[in-house]
Coordinates of C-alpha atoms in Angstrom, one line a residue:
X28 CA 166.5 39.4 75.6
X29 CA 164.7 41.5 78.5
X30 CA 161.8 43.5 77.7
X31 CA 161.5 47.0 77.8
X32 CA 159.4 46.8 80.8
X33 CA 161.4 44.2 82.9
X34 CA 165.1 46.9 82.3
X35 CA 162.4 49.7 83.6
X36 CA 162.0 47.6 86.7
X37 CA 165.0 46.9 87.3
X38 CA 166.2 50.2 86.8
X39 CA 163.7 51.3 89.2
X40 CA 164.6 48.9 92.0
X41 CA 168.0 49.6 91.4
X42 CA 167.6 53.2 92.6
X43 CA 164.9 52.3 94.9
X44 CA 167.7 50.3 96.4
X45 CA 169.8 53.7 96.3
X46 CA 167.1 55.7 98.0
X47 CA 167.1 53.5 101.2
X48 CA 170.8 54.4 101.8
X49 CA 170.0 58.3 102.0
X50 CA 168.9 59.4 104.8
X51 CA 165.5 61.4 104.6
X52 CA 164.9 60.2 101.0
X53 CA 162.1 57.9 99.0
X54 CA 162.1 56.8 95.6
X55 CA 158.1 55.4 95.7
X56 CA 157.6 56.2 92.1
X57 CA 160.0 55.9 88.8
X58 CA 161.7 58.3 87.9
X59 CA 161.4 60.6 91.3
X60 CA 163.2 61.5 94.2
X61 CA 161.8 62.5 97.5
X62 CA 164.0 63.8 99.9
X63 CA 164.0 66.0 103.5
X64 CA 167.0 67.5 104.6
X65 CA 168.1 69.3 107.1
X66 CA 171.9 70.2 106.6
X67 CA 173.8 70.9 104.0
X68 CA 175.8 67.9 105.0
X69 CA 172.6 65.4 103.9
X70 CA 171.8 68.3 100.8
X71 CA 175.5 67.4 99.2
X72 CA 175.6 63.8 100.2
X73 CA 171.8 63.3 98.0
X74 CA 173.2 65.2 95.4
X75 CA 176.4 63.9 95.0
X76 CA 174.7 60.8 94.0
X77 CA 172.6 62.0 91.3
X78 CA 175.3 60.9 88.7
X79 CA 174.8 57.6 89.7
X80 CA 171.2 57.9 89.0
X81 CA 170.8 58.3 85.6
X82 CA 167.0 57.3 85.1
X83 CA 166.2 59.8 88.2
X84 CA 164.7 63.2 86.5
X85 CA 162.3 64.5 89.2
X86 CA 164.0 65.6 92.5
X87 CA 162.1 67.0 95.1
X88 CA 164.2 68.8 98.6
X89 CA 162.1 69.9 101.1
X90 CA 165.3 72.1 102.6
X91 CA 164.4 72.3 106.3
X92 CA 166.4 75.1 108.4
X93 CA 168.5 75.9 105.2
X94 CA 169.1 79.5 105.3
X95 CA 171.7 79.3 102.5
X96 CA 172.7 76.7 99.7
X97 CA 176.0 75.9 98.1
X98 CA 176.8 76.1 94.3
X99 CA 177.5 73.4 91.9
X100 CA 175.2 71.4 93.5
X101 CA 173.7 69.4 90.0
X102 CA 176.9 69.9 87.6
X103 CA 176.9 66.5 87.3
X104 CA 173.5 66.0 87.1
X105 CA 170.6 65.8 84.3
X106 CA 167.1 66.6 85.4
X107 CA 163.7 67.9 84.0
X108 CA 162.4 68.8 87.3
X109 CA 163.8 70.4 90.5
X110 CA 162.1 71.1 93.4
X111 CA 163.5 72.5 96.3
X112 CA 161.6 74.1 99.0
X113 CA 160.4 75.0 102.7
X114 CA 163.8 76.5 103.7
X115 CA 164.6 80.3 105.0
X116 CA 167.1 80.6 102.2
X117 CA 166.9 84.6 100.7
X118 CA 168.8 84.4 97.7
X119 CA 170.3 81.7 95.1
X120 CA 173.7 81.3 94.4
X121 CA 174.7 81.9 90.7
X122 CA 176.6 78.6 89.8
X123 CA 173.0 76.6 92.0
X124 CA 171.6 75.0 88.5
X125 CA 174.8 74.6 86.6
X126 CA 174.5 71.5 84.3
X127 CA 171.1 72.1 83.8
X128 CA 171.1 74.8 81.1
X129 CA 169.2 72.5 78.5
X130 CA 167.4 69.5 80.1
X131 CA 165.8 71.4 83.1
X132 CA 162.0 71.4 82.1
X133 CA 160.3 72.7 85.2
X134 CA 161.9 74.3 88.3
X135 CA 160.0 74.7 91.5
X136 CA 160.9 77.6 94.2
X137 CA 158.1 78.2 96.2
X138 CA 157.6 78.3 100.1
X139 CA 161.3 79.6 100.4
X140 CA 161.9 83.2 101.6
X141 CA 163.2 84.7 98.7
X142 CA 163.5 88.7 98.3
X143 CA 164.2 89.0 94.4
X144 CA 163.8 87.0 91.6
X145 CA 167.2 85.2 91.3
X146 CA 168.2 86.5 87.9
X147 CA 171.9 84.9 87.9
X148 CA 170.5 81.4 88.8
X149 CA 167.7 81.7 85.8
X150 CA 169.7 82.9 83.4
X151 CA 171.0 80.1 80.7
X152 CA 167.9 77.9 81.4
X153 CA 167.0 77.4 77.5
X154 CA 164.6 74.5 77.7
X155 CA 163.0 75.9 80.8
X156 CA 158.8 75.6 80.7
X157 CA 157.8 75.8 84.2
X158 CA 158.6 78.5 87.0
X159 CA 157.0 78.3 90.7
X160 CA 158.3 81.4 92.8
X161 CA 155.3 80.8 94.7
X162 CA 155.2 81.9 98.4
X163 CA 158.5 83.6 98.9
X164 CA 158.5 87.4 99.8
X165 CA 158.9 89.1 96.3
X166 CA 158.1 92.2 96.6
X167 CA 158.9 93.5 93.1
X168 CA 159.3 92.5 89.5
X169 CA 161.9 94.9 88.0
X170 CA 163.0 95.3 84.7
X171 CA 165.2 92.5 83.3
X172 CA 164.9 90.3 86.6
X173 CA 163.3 87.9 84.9
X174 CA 166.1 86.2 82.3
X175 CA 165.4 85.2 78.1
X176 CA 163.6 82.2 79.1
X177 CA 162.4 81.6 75.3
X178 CA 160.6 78.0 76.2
X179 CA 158.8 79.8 79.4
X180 CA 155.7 78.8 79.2
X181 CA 153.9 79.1 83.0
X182 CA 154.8 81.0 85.1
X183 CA 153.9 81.4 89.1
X184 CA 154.0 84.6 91.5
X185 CA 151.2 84.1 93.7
X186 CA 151.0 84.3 97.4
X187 CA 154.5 86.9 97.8
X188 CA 153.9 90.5 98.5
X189 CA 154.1 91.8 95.1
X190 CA 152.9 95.8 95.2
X191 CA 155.1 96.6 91.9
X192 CA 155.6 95.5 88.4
X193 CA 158.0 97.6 86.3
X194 CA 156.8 98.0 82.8
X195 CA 159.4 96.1 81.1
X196 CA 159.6 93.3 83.8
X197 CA 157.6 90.4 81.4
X198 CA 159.2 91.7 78.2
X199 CA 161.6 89.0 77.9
X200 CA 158.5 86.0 78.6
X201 CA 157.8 85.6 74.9
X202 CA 156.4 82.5 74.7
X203 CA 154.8 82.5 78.6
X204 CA 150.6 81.6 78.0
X205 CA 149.8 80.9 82.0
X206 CA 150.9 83.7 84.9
X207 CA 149.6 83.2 88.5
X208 CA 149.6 86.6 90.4
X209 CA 147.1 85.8 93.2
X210 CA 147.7 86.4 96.8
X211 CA 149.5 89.7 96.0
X212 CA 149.2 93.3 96.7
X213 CA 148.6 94.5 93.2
X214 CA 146.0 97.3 92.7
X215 CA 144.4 99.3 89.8
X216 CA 146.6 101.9 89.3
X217 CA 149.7 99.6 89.2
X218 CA 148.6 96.7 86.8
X219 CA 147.2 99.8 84.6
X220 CA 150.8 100.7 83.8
X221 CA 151.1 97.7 80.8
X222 CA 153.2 95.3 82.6
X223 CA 151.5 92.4 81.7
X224 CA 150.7 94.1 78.1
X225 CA 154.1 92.7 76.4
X226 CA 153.2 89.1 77.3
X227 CA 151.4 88.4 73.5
X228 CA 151.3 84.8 74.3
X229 CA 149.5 85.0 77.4
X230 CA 146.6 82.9 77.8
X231 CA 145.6 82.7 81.4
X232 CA 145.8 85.4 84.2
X233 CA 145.1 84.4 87.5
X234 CA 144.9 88.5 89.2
X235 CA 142.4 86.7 92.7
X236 CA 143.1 87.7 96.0
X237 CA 145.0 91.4 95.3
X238 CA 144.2 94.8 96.2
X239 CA 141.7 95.6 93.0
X240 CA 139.3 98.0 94.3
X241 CA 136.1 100.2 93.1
X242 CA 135.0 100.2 89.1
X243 CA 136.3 97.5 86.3
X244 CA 137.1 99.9 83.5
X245 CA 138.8 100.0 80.7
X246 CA 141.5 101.2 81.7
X247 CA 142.5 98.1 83.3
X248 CA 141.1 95.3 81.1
X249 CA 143.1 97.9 78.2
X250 CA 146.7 97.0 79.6
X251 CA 146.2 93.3 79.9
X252 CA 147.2 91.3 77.3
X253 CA 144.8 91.2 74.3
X254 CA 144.3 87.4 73.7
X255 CA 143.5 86.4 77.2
X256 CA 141.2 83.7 77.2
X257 CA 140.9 83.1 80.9
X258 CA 140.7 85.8 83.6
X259 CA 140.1 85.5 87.0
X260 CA 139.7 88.3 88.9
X261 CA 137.9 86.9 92.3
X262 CA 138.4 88.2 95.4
X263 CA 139.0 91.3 95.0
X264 CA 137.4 94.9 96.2
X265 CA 135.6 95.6 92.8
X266 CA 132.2 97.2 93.0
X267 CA 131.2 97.7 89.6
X268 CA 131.3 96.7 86.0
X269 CA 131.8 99.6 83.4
X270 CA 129.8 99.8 80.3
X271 CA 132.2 98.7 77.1
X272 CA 135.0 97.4 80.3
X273 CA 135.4 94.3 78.9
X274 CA 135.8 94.9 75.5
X275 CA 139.7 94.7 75.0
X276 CA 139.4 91.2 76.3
X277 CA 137.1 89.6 73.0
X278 CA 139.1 86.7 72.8
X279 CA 138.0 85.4 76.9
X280 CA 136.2 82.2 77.3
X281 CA 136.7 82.1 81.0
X282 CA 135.7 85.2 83.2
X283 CA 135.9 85.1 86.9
X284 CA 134.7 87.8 89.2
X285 CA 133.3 85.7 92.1
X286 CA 133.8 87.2 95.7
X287 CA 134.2 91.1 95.0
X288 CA 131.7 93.4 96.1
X289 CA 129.8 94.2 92.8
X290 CA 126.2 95.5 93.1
X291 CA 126.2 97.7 90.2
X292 CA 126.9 96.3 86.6
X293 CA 125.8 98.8 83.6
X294 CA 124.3 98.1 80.4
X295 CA 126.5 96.5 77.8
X296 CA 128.7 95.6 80.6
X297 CA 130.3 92.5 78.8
X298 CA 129.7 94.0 75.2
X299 CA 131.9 92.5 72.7
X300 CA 132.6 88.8 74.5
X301 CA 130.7 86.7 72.4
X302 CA 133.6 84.1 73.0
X303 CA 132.9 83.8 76.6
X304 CA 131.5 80.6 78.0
X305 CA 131.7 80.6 81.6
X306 CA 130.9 83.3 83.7
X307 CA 131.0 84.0 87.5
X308 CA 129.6 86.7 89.5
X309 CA 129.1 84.9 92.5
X310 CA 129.2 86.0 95.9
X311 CA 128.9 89.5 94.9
X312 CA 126.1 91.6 96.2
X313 CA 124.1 92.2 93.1
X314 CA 120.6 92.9 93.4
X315 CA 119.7 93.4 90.1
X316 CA 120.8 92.9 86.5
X317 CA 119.8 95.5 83.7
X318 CA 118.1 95.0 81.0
X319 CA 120.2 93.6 78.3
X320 CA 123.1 93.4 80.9
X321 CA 124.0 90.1 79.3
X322 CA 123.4 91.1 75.5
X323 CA 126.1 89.8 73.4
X324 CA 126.8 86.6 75.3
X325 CA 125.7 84.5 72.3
X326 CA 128.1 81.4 73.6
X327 CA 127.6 81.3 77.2
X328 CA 127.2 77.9 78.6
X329 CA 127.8 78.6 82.2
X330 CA 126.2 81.8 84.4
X331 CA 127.1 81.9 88.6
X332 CA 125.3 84.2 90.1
X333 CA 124.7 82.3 93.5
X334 CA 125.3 84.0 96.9
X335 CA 123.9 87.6 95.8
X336 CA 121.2 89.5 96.8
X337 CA 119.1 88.7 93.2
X338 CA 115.3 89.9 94.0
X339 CA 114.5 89.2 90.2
X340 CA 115.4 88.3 86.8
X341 CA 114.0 89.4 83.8
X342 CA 112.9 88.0 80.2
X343 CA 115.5 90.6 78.7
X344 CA 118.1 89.7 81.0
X345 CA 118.2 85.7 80.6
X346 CA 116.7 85.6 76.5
X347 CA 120.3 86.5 75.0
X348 CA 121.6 83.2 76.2
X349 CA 120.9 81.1 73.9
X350 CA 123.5 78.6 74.5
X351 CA 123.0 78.4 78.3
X352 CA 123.6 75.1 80.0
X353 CA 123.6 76.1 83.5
X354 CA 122.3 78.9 85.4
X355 CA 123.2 78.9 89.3
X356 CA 120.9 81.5 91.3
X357 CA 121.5 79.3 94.8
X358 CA 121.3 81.6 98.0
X359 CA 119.6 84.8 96.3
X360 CA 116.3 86.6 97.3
X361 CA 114.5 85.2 94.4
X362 CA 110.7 85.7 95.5
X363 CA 109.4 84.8 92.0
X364 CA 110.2 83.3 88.8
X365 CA 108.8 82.7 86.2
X366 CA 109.1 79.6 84.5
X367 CA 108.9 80.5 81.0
X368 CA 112.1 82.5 81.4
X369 CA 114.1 79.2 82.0
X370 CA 111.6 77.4 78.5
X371 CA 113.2 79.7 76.7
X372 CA 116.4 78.4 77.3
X373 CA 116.7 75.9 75.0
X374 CA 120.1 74.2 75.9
X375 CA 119.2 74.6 80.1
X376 CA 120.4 71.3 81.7
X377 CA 120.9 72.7 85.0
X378 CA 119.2 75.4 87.5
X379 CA 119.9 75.8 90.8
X380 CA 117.6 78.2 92.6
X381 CA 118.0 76.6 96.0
X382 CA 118.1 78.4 99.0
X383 CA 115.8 81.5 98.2
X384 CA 112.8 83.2 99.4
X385 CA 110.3 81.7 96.8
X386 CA 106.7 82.8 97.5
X387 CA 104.6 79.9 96.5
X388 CA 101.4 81.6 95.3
X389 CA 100.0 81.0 91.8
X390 CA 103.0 82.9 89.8
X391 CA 105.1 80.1 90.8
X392 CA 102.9 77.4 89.1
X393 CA 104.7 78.2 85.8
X394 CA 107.6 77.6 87.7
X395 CA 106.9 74.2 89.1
X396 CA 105.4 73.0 85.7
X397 CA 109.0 73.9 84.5
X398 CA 111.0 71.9 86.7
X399 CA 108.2 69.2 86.2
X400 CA 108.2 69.1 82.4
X401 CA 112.3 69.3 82.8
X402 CA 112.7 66.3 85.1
X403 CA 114.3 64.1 82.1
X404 CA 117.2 66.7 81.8
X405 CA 117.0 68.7 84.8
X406 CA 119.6 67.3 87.6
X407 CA 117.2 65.4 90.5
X408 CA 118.9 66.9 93.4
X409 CA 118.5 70.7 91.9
X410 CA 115.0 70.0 91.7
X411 CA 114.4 68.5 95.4
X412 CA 116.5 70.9 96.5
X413 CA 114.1 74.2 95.4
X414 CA 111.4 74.3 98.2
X415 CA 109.0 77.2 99.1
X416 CA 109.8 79.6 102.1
X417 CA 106.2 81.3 102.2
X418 CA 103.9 81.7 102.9
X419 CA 103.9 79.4 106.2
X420 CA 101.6 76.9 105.2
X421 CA 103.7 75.4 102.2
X422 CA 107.1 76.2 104.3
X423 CA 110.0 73.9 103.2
X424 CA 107.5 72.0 100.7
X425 CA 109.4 71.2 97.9
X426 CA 108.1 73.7 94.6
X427 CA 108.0 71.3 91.9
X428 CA 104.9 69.5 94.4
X429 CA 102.6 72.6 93.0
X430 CA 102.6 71.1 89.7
X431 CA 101.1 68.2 90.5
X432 CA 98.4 69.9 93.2
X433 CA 98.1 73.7 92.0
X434 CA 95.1 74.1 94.7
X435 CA 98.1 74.0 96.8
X436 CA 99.2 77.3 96.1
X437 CA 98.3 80.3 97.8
X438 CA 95.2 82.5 95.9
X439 CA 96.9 85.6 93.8
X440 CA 94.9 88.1 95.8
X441 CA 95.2 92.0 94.7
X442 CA 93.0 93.9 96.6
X443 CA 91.3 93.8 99.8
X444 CA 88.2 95.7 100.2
X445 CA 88.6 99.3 101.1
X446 CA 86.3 102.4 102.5
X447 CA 87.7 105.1 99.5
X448 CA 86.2 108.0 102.4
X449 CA 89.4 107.5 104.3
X450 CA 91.7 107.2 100.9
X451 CA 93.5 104.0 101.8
X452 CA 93.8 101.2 99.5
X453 CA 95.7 98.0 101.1
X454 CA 97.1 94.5 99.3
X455 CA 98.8 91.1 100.8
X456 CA 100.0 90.7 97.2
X457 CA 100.1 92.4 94.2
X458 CA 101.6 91.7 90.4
X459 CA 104.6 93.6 90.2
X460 CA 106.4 93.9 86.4
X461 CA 109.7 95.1 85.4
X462 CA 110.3 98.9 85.6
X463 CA 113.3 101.2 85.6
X464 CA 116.6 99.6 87.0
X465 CA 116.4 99.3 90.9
X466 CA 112.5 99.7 90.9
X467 CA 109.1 97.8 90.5
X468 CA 106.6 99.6 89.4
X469 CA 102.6 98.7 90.4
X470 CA 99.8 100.5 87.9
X471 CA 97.5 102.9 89.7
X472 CA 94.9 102.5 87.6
X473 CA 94.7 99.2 88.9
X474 CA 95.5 100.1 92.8
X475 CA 93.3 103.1 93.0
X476 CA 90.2 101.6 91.1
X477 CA 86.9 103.4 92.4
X478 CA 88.7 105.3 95.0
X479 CA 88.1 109.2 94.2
X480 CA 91.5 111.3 94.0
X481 CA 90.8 114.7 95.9
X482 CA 93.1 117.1 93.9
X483 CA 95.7 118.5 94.9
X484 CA 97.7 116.0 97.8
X485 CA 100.4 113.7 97.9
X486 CA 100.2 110.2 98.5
X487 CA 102.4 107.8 100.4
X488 CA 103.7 104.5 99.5
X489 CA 104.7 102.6 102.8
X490 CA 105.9 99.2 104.2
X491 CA 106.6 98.4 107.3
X492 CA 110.1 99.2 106.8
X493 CA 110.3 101.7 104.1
X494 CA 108.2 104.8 103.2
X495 CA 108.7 107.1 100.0
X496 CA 106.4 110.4 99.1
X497 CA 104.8 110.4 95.8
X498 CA 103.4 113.6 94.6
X499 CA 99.7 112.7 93.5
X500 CA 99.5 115.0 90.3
X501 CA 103.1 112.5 89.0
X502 CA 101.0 109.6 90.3
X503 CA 98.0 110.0 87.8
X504 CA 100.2 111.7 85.3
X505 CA 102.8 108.6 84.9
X506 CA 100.3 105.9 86.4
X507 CA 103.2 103.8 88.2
X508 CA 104.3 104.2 91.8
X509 CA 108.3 103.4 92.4
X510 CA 108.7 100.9 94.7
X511 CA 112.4 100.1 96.0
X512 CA 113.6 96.4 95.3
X513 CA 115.4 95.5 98.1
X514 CA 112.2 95.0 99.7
X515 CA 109.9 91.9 99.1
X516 CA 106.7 93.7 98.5
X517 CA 104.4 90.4 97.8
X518 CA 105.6 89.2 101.1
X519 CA 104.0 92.1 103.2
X520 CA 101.1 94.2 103.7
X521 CA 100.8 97.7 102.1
X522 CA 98.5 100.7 102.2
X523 CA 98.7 103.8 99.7
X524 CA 96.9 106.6 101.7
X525 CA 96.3 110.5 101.6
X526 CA 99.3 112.5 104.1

């Protein structure tokens, strides 16, 4: 008696043997049929042969210069997957997947031209699990377009020209847990209707590449479907993240906000996802992160915040994160950082602060004993990769090299000598701690020592690109002088003078 495996071969060669008499087609695995037509002279001839073809259930028509295709085509067929694609065809006949009603698993449309969904052809498809409509020219979702397709379980809309979904267009998608909707034109006010709020299954939202634009708020995250646990939302036009925004959304695991235009993100931003594991804000244009702007991020494993403008990052910001496994900071402004932030990471395998603007002075020897002390779990390459830019000296030296020669480092100097008769107090570098959001803050007490304030006058806090006017009687008063971030004030020469 033949084995199971010799009939499968046999099987296979037989329609292998099949495929070789149509034109355009290839049988080169089992079970599949690869064909490209362009008639619908060769489209009938392939499929009038599918009966004959029992052990085929994957056909795959690349419909060149079809503009319209005939009905009945697979009455006498029984497939699990049909795809048929590439032509200019608009719409679908009614009778197209007749025969199909219950084997038909997964059913590919993309890359066509098609206007609407094609209700009449969908409807019947009871064993139905995957939909591509995928690069047609949808424009709208409307209500009951969209058939009872109880087993429905992915479902894909991106790259069409989607602008509108009608609230009752998913209500039929019971059982639907994936939905791709990038490469639309879907914006805020339209995806706050509750479209997508009826889809109670719905574990995955793909919403990159659309028209979102301004503030995540509530009101948005508040009409998507409740037990989302994977959101992507990248490529958009958002430019900040609302305190309490996120908190419909406690079940996410998976947040992606990569490639919007974010630079502001309030405190308790991402309150209530203590689910979430993986989280990217990359190639945003945040400069700074509030204090306690990741609170409440107890499962975290994965932070992206590469490709920003990041100046500096703070004990409160990075301690909530207990369960931390990799933090990507590549391509910031970093200056400094200190390296007992990352020790008190305890579950930090990876760091990537590559491509910054580290200052190598003395505050960075902390650092470099870091990535020292980590070189048994740390990644090699992340670790080569993190080199000084300043000062010239130690240029393109790799940092983890001061922990082995700390005389290396530039001195920590804070203040050069100064004649107090002309009120001027200069620094190449100075200690600067965390202040209010946006700011640093340097102590007077410690800048002005043994210079004599002549009461009343103002006093002027200037760079070489940036000047700001500090009354003298707040300076003495509060003790701090506000200094904006987006300048790298350890980099540059300063002077605090009498105007």
């Amino acid at each position: 008696m033949a084995s199971k495996s010799t009939e499968a071969a046999v099987t296979f060669t037989n329609a292998a043997g099949v495929c070789q008499q149509l034109a355009g087609c290839h049988c080169q695995q089992p079970g599949a049929l690869h064909c490209q037509l362009s008639d619908s002279a060769e489209l009938r001839a392939v499929t009038g042969r599918l009966p004959t073809l029992p052990d085929i259930t994957l056909v795959d028509l690349v419909l060149r210069d079809l503009s319209t295709l005939p009905g009945g085509l697979f009455s006498d067929a029984s497939l699990q997957a049909l795809l048929l694609s590439g032509s200019r065809v608009q719409s679908l006949p009614a009778d197209l997947l007749t025969g199909l009603e219950t084997s038909l698993r997964a059913l590919g449309l993309g890359e066509n031209q098609l206007v609407d969904v094609p209700t009449a052809a969908l409807t019947g498809l009871t064993s139905l699990e995957r939909l591509d409509l995928s690069g047609n020219q949808l424009r709208q979702v409307k209500a009951g377009a969209l058939p009872a397709l109880g087993s429905l379980a992915e479902l894909n809309l991106a790259e069409n020209e989607l602008s509108k979904l009608d609230v009752d267009a998913f209500t039929t998608l019971i059982a639907l847990r994936t939905l791709w909707l990038e490469g639309n034109r879907l914006n805020v006010t339209q995806l706050s209707n509750g479209a997508l709020r009826p889809l109670v299954s719905l574990e995955r939202l793909s919403l990159d590449h659309n028209l979102l634009a301004g503030p995540l708020t509530f009101q948005l995250t508040s009409a998507l479907p409740a037990d989302l646990t994977t959101l992507s939302l990248a490529d958009n036009n958002l430019t900040s993240i609302s305190s309490g925004a996120l908190t419909p959304l406690a079940a996410l695991t998976s947040l992606d906000l990569s490639g919007n235009r974010i630079d502001v993100i309030d405190a308790r931003a991402f309150a209530g996802l203590s689910r979430l594991r993986t989280l990217r804000l990359d190639g945003n244009h945040i400069v700074t992160l509030p204090a306690g702007g990741l609170s409440g991020l107890k499962a975290l494993t994965e932070l992206d915040l590469s490709r920003n403008s990041l100046q500096a990052l703070t004990e409160d910001v990075l301690t909530p994160l207990p369960a931390l496994r990799r933090l990507l900071l590549r391509n910031n402004d970093l200056i400094q950082l200190d390296g007992q932030l990352l020790r008190a990471l305890p579950a930090l395998k990876k760091v990537d602060i590559a491509e910054n603007s580290l200052h190598c002075d003395c505050r960075l020897r902390e650092l470099a004993t870091y990535l020292s002390d980590s070189s048994a779990w740390l990644e090699d390459e992340d670790v080569r990769q993190i080199t000084c830019a300043t000062p010239t000296a130690l240029e393109n030296a790799p940092l983890v090299a001061l922990a082995s020669r700390p005389d290396s480092a530039q001195p920590c100097e804070t203040l050069e000598s100064t004649d107090p008769t002309d009120l001027q107090v200069a620094l190449r570098s100075v200690d600067l701690s965390a202040g209010e959001q946006y700011q640093f803050c340097v102590t007077l007490r410690q800048l002005l020592s043994g210079v004599e304030l002549p009461l009343p006058s103002a006093y002027e806090c200037d760079t070489y690109v940036h000047q700001r006017l500090v009354d003298l009687k707040d300076i003495v008063s509060t003790e701090i002088c506000q200094l904006e971030t987006q300048w790298g004030y350890t980099q540059w020469r300063h002077a605090y003078h009498s105007s």
